[in-house]
Coordinates of C-alpha atoms in Angstrom, one line a residue:
M330 CA 0.0 -0.2 -0.3
T331 CA 1.4 3.4 -0.7
H332 CA 1.6 6.3 1.3
A333 CA 1.3 9.7 0.7
A334 CA 3.7 12.0 2.7
E335 CA 1.9 14.7 2.8
P336 CA -2.2 15.9 3.2
A337 CA -3.6 18.0 0.9
V338 CA -5.0 20.7 3.3
Y339 CA -8.5 22.5 2.1
D340 CA -10.6 24.2 4.3
V341 CA -13.9 21.7 4.2
V342 CA -14.0 18.2 3.5
V343 CA -16.6 16.4 2.3
I344 CA -17.3 12.8 2.4
G345 CA -19.9 11.5 0.5
A346 CA -20.6 12.6 -3.4
G347 CA -24.2 12.2 -3.1
P348 CA -26.8 15.4 -3.9
V349 CA -25.9 16.1 0.1
G350 CA -22.1 16.2 -0.1
E351 CA -22.8 17.7 -3.2
N352 CA -24.3 21.2 -2.0
V353 CA -21.8 21.1 1.4
A354 CA -19.2 21.7 -1.2
D355 CA -21.4 24.2 -3.3
R356 CA -21.9 26.4 -0.6
A357 CA -18.2 26.4 0.7
R358 CA -17.2 26.9 -2.8
A359 CA -20.0 29.6 -3.0
A360 CA -18.5 31.6 0.3
G361 CA -14.7 31.1 -0.9
L362 CA -13.2 27.9 1.1
S363 CA -11.8 25.1 -0.9
A364 CA -13.3 22.1 -0.8
A365 CA -12.6 18.2 -1.5
V366 CA -15.3 15.9 -1.8
V367 CA -14.5 11.9 -1.4
E368 CA -16.7 9.5 -2.7
S369 CA -16.0 5.4 -2.8
E370 CA -19.3 5.0 -5.9
L371 CA -20.3 6.5 -7.9
I372 CA -21.1 10.3 -7.6
G373 CA -24.2 11.4 -7.2
G374 CA -25.3 9.1 -4.6
E375 CA -28.1 6.8 -4.2
C376 CA -30.7 9.2 -4.8
S377 CA -29.2 9.9 -8.8
Y378 CA -28.8 5.9 -9.8
W379 CA -30.3 3.4 -7.3
A380 CA -33.7 5.7 -5.4
C381 CA -35.4 9.1 -6.4
M382 CA -34.5 9.3 -10.2
P383 CA -34.6 5.6 -11.4
S384 CA -37.8 4.4 -9.1
K385 CA -39.9 8.4 -10.3
A386 CA -38.6 6.8 -13.6
L387 CA -40.3 4.1 -13.3
L388 CA -43.8 5.5 -11.6
R389 CA -44.5 7.8 -14.6
P390 CA -45.7 5.5 -17.5
V391 CA -47.5 3.9 -14.5
V392 CA -49.3 6.8 -13.0
A393 CA -49.9 8.6 -16.2
R394 CA -51.7 5.7 -17.8
A395 CA -53.9 5.7 -14.5
D396 CA -54.7 9.2 -15.3
A397 CA -55.6 8.9 -18.9
R398 CA -57.5 5.5 -18.4
R399 CA -59.9 8.6 -16.6
V400 CA -60.6 10.7 -18.5
P401 CA -63.5 10.1 -21.0
G402 CA -62.6 10.0 -24.6
L403 CA -59.1 9.0 -24.2
S404 CA -59.3 5.9 -21.7
G405 CA -60.6 3.3 -24.3
A406 CA -56.7 4.1 -26.1
V407 CA -54.4 3.2 -22.9
Q408 CA -56.1 0.0 -21.8
G409 CA -53.6 -2.0 -23.3
P410 CA -50.1 -2.4 -21.1
L411 CA -47.3 -0.9 -20.4
D412 CA -44.4 -1.3 -23.3
T413 CA -42.2 -3.0 -20.5
A414 CA -38.6 -2.0 -22.5
A415 CA -39.9 1.2 -23.3
V416 CA -40.3 2.3 -19.5
L417 CA -37.5 0.0 -18.2
A418 CA -35.2 2.2 -21.0
H419 CA -36.7 5.3 -19.5
R420 CA -35.7 4.0 -16.3
D421 CA -32.0 3.7 -17.4
E422 CA -31.9 7.2 -18.7
Y423 CA -32.7 8.3 -15.5
A424 CA -30.3 6.8 -14.0
S425 CA -27.4 8.0 -16.5
H426 CA -27.2 4.3 -17.2
W427 CA -25.1 4.5 -14.1
K428 CA -22.5 6.5 -15.2
D429 CA -21.5 9.1 -13.2
D430 CA -19.5 12.0 -16.1
G431 CA -22.6 14.2 -15.9
Q432 CA -21.9 14.8 -11.7
V433 CA -18.8 14.5 -12.4
A434 CA -18.6 18.3 -14.3
W435 CA -21.3 19.5 -12.6
L436 CA -18.7 19.4 -9.5
D437 CA -15.7 20.4 -11.8
G438 CA -18.0 23.6 -12.3
I439 CA -17.8 24.7 -8.8
D440 CA -13.9 23.7 -8.5
A441 CA -14.5 21.2 -5.5
D442 CA -11.7 18.5 -6.6
I443 CA -13.2 15.0 -6.2
V444 CA -11.2 12.2 -4.5
R445 CA -11.7 8.8 -5.0
G446 CA -11.7 6.0 -2.5
H447 CA -13.1 5.1 0.5
G448 CA -12.4 7.7 3.5
R449 CA -12.6 7.6 6.6
L450 CA -11.6 9.9 9.9
T451 CA -8.7 8.9 11.1
G452 CA -8.4 12.1 13.8
P453 CA -9.6 15.1 14.5
K454 CA -10.1 17.6 11.1
E455 CA -8.3 14.1 9.0
V456 CA -9.8 12.1 6.3
T457 CA -7.6 9.2 5.4
V458 CA -8.7 8.1 1.9
T459 CA -7.8 4.3 0.3
A460 CA -8.1 4.6 -3.1
P461 CA -9.2 1.8 -5.8
G462 CA -5.9 0.5 -5.8
G463 CA -4.7 0.5 -2.7
T464 CA -2.5 3.8 -2.4
E465 CA -3.9 6.4 0.6
H466 CA -4.2 9.8 0.4
R467 CA -4.2 12.3 3.5
L468 CA -6.4 15.4 3.8
T469 CA -6.8 18.1 6.6
A470 CA -9.3 20.1 6.5
R471 CA -8.7 23.8 8.3
H472 CA -12.3 24.1 9.6
A473 CA -14.7 21.4 8.9
V474 CA -15.2 17.7 8.1
A475 CA -18.5 17.2 6.6
V476 CA -20.5 13.5 7.2
C477 CA -22.6 13.3 4.4
T478 CA -22.1 8.9 3.4
G479 CA -26.1 8.4 3.7
S480 CA -28.0 5.5 4.9
R481 CA -28.8 1.8 3.0
A482 CA -31.2 -0.5 3.1
V483 CA -31.6 -2.8 6.1
V484 CA -31.9 -6.4 6.0
P485 CA -33.6 -8.0 8.9
G486 CA -31.5 -11.4 9.7
L487 CA -34.0 -13.7 9.1
P488 CA -32.9 -17.6 8.5
G489 CA -32.5 -18.0 5.1
I490 CA -31.6 -14.3 4.2
E491 CA -28.2 -14.9 3.0
D492 CA -28.6 -17.6 0.1
A493 CA -32.4 -15.8 -0.5
R494 CA -30.3 -13.0 -2.6
P495 CA -33.2 -10.3 -1.6
W496 CA -33.8 -7.4 -3.4
T497 CA -33.5 -4.2 -1.6
S498 CA -34.4 -0.8 -3.1
R499 CA -31.3 -0.8 -5.2
E500 CA -32.1 -3.9 -6.9
A501 CA -36.0 -3.5 -7.1
T502 CA -35.1 0.5 -8.9
S503 CA -32.6 -1.5 -11.3
A504 CA -34.2 -4.8 -12.2
K505 CA -33.4 -5.6 -15.8
E506 CA -36.7 -7.5 -16.1
V507 CA -40.0 -7.9 -14.0
P508 CA -40.7 -10.8 -11.8
G509 CA -43.3 -13.2 -12.3
R510 CA -44.2 -12.9 -8.8
L511 CA -42.8 -11.0 -5.7
V512 CA -43.3 -10.4 -2.5
V513 CA -42.7 -6.8 -0.2
V514 CA -41.9 -7.0 2.8
G515 CA -42.8 -3.7 4.2
G516 CA -45.9 -1.0 3.8
G517 CA -43.6 2.5 3.8
V518 CA -42.5 4.7 0.9
V519 CA -40.3 2.5 -0.8
G520 CA -42.7 -0.7 -0.2
V521 CA -46.1 0.7 -1.6
E522 CA -44.1 2.8 -4.5
M523 CA -42.6 -0.4 -5.5
A524 CA -45.5 -2.8 -5.2
T525 CA -47.3 0.2 -8.1
V526 CA -44.9 0.0 -10.4
W527 CA -44.4 -3.9 -10.6
A528 CA -47.8 -4.5 -10.4
A529 CA -48.2 -2.8 -13.1
L530 CA -45.3 -3.8 -15.1
G531 CA -47.2 -7.4 -14.8
S532 CA -45.9 -8.9 -11.4
E533 CA -47.9 -10.6 -9.2
V534 CA -47.5 -8.6 -5.7
I535 CA -47.4 -9.6 -2.5
M536 CA -47.3 -6.9 0.5
V537 CA -46.7 -8.8 3.7
V538 CA -46.8 -5.5 6.2
R539 CA -46.2 -5.9 10.0
G540 CA -48.5 -3.1 10.9
K541 CA -51.9 -2.4 10.6
G542 CA -51.5 -0.4 7.2
L543 CA -49.6 1.2 4.7
L544 CA -47.8 4.5 5.0
P545 CA -47.8 4.2 9.1
R546 CA -45.7 7.7 9.0
M547 CA -48.5 9.5 7.0
E548 CA -52.4 10.5 8.5
P549 CA -54.2 6.8 8.5
F550 CA -56.2 7.6 5.4
A551 CA -53.1 8.2 3.0
G552 CA -52.5 4.4 3.6
E553 CA -56.1 3.5 3.4
L554 CA -56.8 4.8 0.2
V555 CA -53.1 3.4 -1.5
A556 CA -54.3 0.3 0.0
E557 CA -57.3 0.7 -1.9
A558 CA -56.0 1.2 -4.8
L559 CA -52.8 -1.0 -4.6
T560 CA -55.8 -3.9 -4.4
E561 CA -57.6 -2.8 -7.3
A562 CA -55.1 -3.3 -9.1
G563 CA -54.6 -6.8 -8.1
A564 CA -51.9 -6.5 -5.4
D565 CA -52.0 -8.7 -2.4
I566 CA -51.9 -6.9 0.9
R567 CA -51.6 -9.2 3.8
T568 CA -51.6 -6.7 7.3
G569 CA -50.3 -7.6 10.8
V570 CA -48.5 -10.5 9.6
S571 CA -44.3 -11.1 9.6
A572 CA -41.5 -13.0 7.6
T573 CA -39.8 -15.2 10.3
S574 CA -37.7 -16.9 7.8
V575 CA -36.7 -17.4 3.5
R576 CA -34.8 -19.9 1.6
R577 CA -34.0 -20.4 -1.8
A578 CA -33.6 -23.8 -2.3
D579 CA -32.1 -23.1 -6.0
P580 CA -30.2 -20.6 -7.3
D581 CA -32.3 -20.0 -9.9
G582 CA -35.8 -21.2 -8.7
P583 CA -38.6 -19.7 -6.8
V584 CA -37.8 -18.2 -3.2
T585 CA -40.1 -19.1 -0.5
V586 CA -41.4 -17.0 3.0
E587 CA -42.3 -18.2 5.7
L588 CA -45.0 -16.2 8.0
D589 CA -45.8 -15.7 11.7
N590 CA -49.1 -16.5 10.8
G591 CA -48.1 -20.3 9.9
E592 CA -48.8 -19.5 6.1
S593 CA -46.2 -19.8 3.6
V594 CA -46.0 -17.5 0.4
E595 CA -43.4 -18.8 -2.8
A596 CA -42.3 -15.6 -5.2
D597 CA -39.4 -15.2 -7.9
E598 CA -38.7 -12.4 -6.0
I599 CA -38.2 -10.6 -2.6
L600 CA -38.2 -6.9 -1.8
F601 CA -37.5 -6.0 1.3
A602 CA -38.3 -2.7 2.2
T603 CA -37.8 -2.7 5.5
G604 CA -36.2 0.3 7.0
R605 CA -32.3 2.2 6.6
A606 CA -29.4 2.1 8.4
P607 CA -26.2 5.1 8.4
R608 CA -23.3 4.4 6.5
T609 CA -21.5 4.9 9.1
D610 CA -19.4 1.4 10.1
D611 CA -16.7 1.8 8.4
L612 CA -16.0 5.3 9.2
G613 CA -13.5 5.7 11.9
L614 CA -15.9 7.6 14.1
E615 CA -14.1 5.6 17.2
T616 CA -10.8 7.8 16.6
V617 CA -13.0 10.8 17.4
G618 CA -15.0 9.7 20.6
L619 CA -17.7 8.3 18.3
E620 CA -19.6 4.6 17.8
P621 CA -19.0 3.4 14.5
G622 CA -22.0 2.3 12.6
S623 CA -24.1 5.1 14.8
W624 CA -27.2 7.7 13.9
L625 CA -25.3 11.1 14.2
T626 CA -26.6 13.8 16.5
V627 CA -26.5 17.4 15.5
D628 CA -28.0 20.7 16.9
D629 CA -29.7 23.0 14.2
S630 CA -27.0 23.7 12.1
C631 CA -26.1 20.0 11.7
R632 CA -22.9 20.4 13.6
V633 CA -22.2 17.0 15.7
E634 CA -22.6 17.5 19.3
D635 CA -19.9 18.1 21.8
T636 CA -16.8 19.1 18.4
D637 CA -16.5 22.5 17.0
W638 CA -15.7 20.8 13.1
L639 CA -17.1 17.8 12.6
Y640 CA -21.0 18.1 10.5
A641 CA -23.4 15.3 9.5
V642 CA -25.7 16.1 6.9
G643 CA -28.4 14.5 5.2
D644 CA -29.7 10.7 6.7
V645 CA -26.9 10.0 9.0
N646 CA -28.3 12.7 11.2
H647 CA -31.8 10.9 11.3
R648 CA -33.6 13.8 11.3
A649 CA -35.0 13.5 7.6
L650 CA -34.4 10.6 5.2
L651 CA -35.6 12.6 2.1
T652 CA -33.0 13.7 -0.9
H653 CA -35.0 17.4 -0.8
Q654 CA -34.3 17.8 3.1
G655 CA -31.0 16.4 3.3
K656 CA -29.7 19.4 0.5
Y657 CA -31.4 22.2 2.7
Q658 CA -29.7 20.8 5.5
A659 CA -26.8 20.9 3.4
R660 CA -27.4 24.5 2.4
I661 CA -27.8 25.1 5.9
A662 CA -24.8 23.7 7.3
G663 CA -22.7 25.1 4.5
A664 CA -23.7 28.3 5.5
A665 CA -22.8 27.9 9.4
I666 CA -19.6 26.5 8.2
A667 CA -18.6 29.9 6.2
A668 CA -19.8 31.8 8.7
R669 CA -17.9 29.9 11.3
A670 CA -14.5 29.9 9.1
K671 CA -15.2 33.8 9.1
G672 CA -15.8 34.3 12.5
T673 CA -18.9 35.6 11.8
P674 CA -22.2 35.4 14.0
L675 CA -24.9 32.5 13.6
D676 CA -28.5 33.2 13.3
T677 CA -29.6 29.8 14.5
E678 CA -32.8 31.1 16.2
R679 CA -35.9 29.5 15.1
W680 CA -36.2 30.0 11.2
G681 CA -32.9 31.5 11.3
T682 CA -30.0 31.4 8.7
H683 CA -27.6 28.6 10.4
A684 CA -30.6 26.4 11.6
A685 CA -32.7 23.5 9.6
T686 CA -35.9 24.5 11.4
A687 CA -37.9 22.7 8.6
D688 CA -36.5 19.1 10.0
H689 CA -38.7 19.8 13.0
A690 CA -41.7 21.5 12.0
A691 CA -42.2 21.1 8.2
V692 CA -41.0 18.0 6.1
P693 CA -43.1 17.6 3.1
Q694 CA -43.1 14.4 1.2
V695 CA -44.9 13.2 -1.8
V696 CA -45.2 9.5 -2.6
F697 CA -45.9 8.9 -6.4
T698 CA -48.4 5.8 -6.1
D699 CA -51.3 5.8 -7.7
P700 CA -53.1 7.9 -5.7
E701 CA -50.4 10.0 -4.8
A702 CA -50.0 10.5 -1.6
A703 CA -48.5 14.3 0.2
S704 CA -47.8 15.8 3.1
V705 CA -46.7 18.0 5.2
G706 CA -45.6 19.1 8.8
L707 CA -47.0 17.4 11.5
T708 CA -50.2 15.1 11.3
Q709 CA -53.3 15.0 13.7
A710 CA -51.6 12.1 16.1
E711 CA -48.5 13.9 16.0
A712 CA -49.5 17.7 17.0
E713 CA -51.8 16.2 20.2
Q714 CA -48.8 14.0 21.3
A715 CA -46.8 17.4 21.2
G716 CA -49.5 19.0 23.9
R717 CA -50.9 21.2 20.8
R718 CA -54.5 22.3 21.1
V719 CA -55.9 21.2 17.5
R720 CA -58.1 20.5 15.3
A721 CA -58.4 18.5 12.2
V722 CA -60.7 19.7 8.9
D723 CA -60.8 17.2 6.3
F724 CA -62.1 18.0 2.9
D725 CA -63.0 15.0 0.0
L726 CA -60.9 15.8 -2.7
G727 CA -63.2 14.3 -5.0
S728 CA -66.1 16.8 -4.5
V729 CA -64.3 20.2 -5.4
A730 CA -65.1 20.6 -9.5
G731 CA -60.9 20.6 -10.7
A732 CA -60.6 17.2 -9.7
G733 CA -63.7 15.7 -11.7
L734 CA -62.6 17.5 -14.1
Y735 CA -59.5 15.7 -14.0
A736 CA -60.3 12.6 -13.6
D737 CA -63.6 11.0 -14.0
G738 CA -64.8 9.1 -10.2
Y739 CA -61.9 11.6 -8.4
R740 CA -61.4 9.9 -5.6
G741 CA -59.0 11.7 -2.5
R742 CA -59.2 13.5 1.2
A743 CA -57.2 16.7 2.1
R744 CA -56.7 17.4 5.6
M745 CA -55.6 20.1 7.6
V746 CA -53.6 20.6 11.2
V747 CA -55.0 23.9 12.7
D748 CA -53.4 25.1 16.1
L749 CA -56.2 26.9 17.9
D750 CA -54.2 28.8 19.5
R751 CA -52.5 30.2 16.7
E752 CA -54.6 30.3 13.9
V753 CA -51.6 28.6 11.5
L754 CA -51.8 25.5 10.5
L755 CA -49.1 22.8 11.8
G756 CA -49.8 20.2 8.7
V757 CA -51.8 19.3 6.0
T758 CA -51.9 16.1 4.0
F759 CA -53.3 15.3 0.2
V760 CA -54.3 12.0 -1.0
G761 CA -55.3 11.9 -4.6
P762 CA -54.6 11.8 -8.2
G763 CA -52.5 14.8 -9.1
I764 CA -51.9 16.2 -6.4
G765 CA -48.2 16.3 -5.9
E766 CA -47.6 19.4 -7.3
L767 CA -49.8 21.0 -4.7
L768 CA -48.0 20.1 -2.3
H769 CA -45.7 23.4 -1.9
S770 CA -48.4 25.5 -1.3
A771 CA -49.1 23.9 1.9
T772 CA -45.1 23.6 2.5
M773 CA -45.5 27.6 2.5
A774 CA -48.2 28.1 4.3
V775 CA -46.1 26.0 7.3
V776 CA -43.1 27.3 6.5
G777 CA -44.7 31.0 6.6
E778 CA -47.2 30.4 9.7
I779 CA -49.4 32.4 7.4
P780 CA -52.8 32.8 9.7
V781 CA -55.5 31.4 9.2
D782 CA -57.8 34.9 8.2
R783 CA -54.4 35.6 5.8
L784 CA -55.1 32.1 4.0
W785 CA -58.7 33.3 3.6
H786 CA -57.6 36.2 0.7
A787 CA -55.3 33.2 -1.1
V788 CA -57.7 32.4 -4.2
P789 CA -57.8 29.4 -5.8
S790 CA -57.6 29.4 -9.7
Y791 CA -61.2 28.0 -10.5
P792 CA -61.2 25.0 -11.3
T793 CA -58.1 23.7 -10.1
I794 CA -58.0 20.8 -8.0
S795 CA -56.0 23.5 -5.4
E796 CA -59.6 25.3 -4.7
V797 CA -59.6 22.7 -2.1
W798 CA -57.5 25.3 -0.1
L799 CA -60.6 27.3 0.0
R800 CA -63.1 24.4 0.4
L801 CA -60.9 23.5 3.8
L802 CA -60.9 26.9 4.9
E803 CA -65.0 27.1 4.6
T804 CA -65.3 24.2 6.7
Y805 CA -63.1 25.3 9.3
R806 CA -65.3 28.5 9.7
G807 CA -68.4 27.1 9.5

């Protein structure tokens, strides 16, 4: 193994070149700081190649066909199957064919140095990178090291799991063929989105869900409406049941899943969508007094507790495991790193320049199923558990004129959670076809803490689905 004689010195060293690490580097460079970005896989990270981009590319034709089938004059023309080869080719294009040239060019464009290899902390402000050929490079940070290594899918240690070769989200979004039968273990976002995709492409889908229903972190009606649609699409959803073992006797044969209710299920592939773990196992955390494999606890500027130089941004801090939220944190952290480097006072008050307040109060998420489910802020249960005095206001989205025009037989629901003491919104949830683009209006209302009386003057255009805002406010006012 070859060792570098002298460390390269940068203002900021970023470990992990996914969207989060890229944005930390971008904000550092924008502030005039030098930056190096370390990456052991593809520049662009999980989101670009195995998560957001390929999954949404797979889902778009599925949802577009479903929408078209609900439009008079068009429905008869779209009753046939999807062109599987074209759908997968579309996915490949959006995953950049698993090549990172474009992302490399972007980092080059901001003059951030790319260091290929596995980066580990080897002391305060020091990162040692082992390149693919075994050469070691030492990097030293003048001001900050930012850990942006993301998370990995968790596969439970069930009997037979190693020989079963289960799918995780990576295999589910990059598969080259449609499995005849697919078992999906888990009822969260990855589970429902991948069940939607592969059922639409012809798989017989069985969902094994430990809890009472789907999408447990959203309002209960979100999971109920998505489950209803998945069942109509042919999926077999089994709730309140867990997998206890798996076996694949023949490497080229089917996989059998044993359930805790005594039943067994046979399929061609099994997807475990059962949570995430931080990519901090082999990061050298022990060299700076932290526990390998742990989530990293941070303050609202994303600085790791009890340090003055280490930042953890994105999934690794376990605040909100979403690409857009990680990029938001990166903007906050980058600004905080720059301010501290220059000796400028930080604004860490609620909604301040250097405080990732939205992680607590206004995390938005769209689930790209049919129907779509979207939420921001607190659910009614979360608000009540936090001791807030609230009222949940519901409205049938299908009765809004714009929704009826969007699709025959439109089914959907909207809820806003109102803080009765301050008369502002704490959370909003929409479920229905085409509502993903509606969410940002709710996000602005929650982040801006716009009083209900002022929202009354935000007039929605007629006839759009956005008119649900007026109906919610009318229902609240009575």
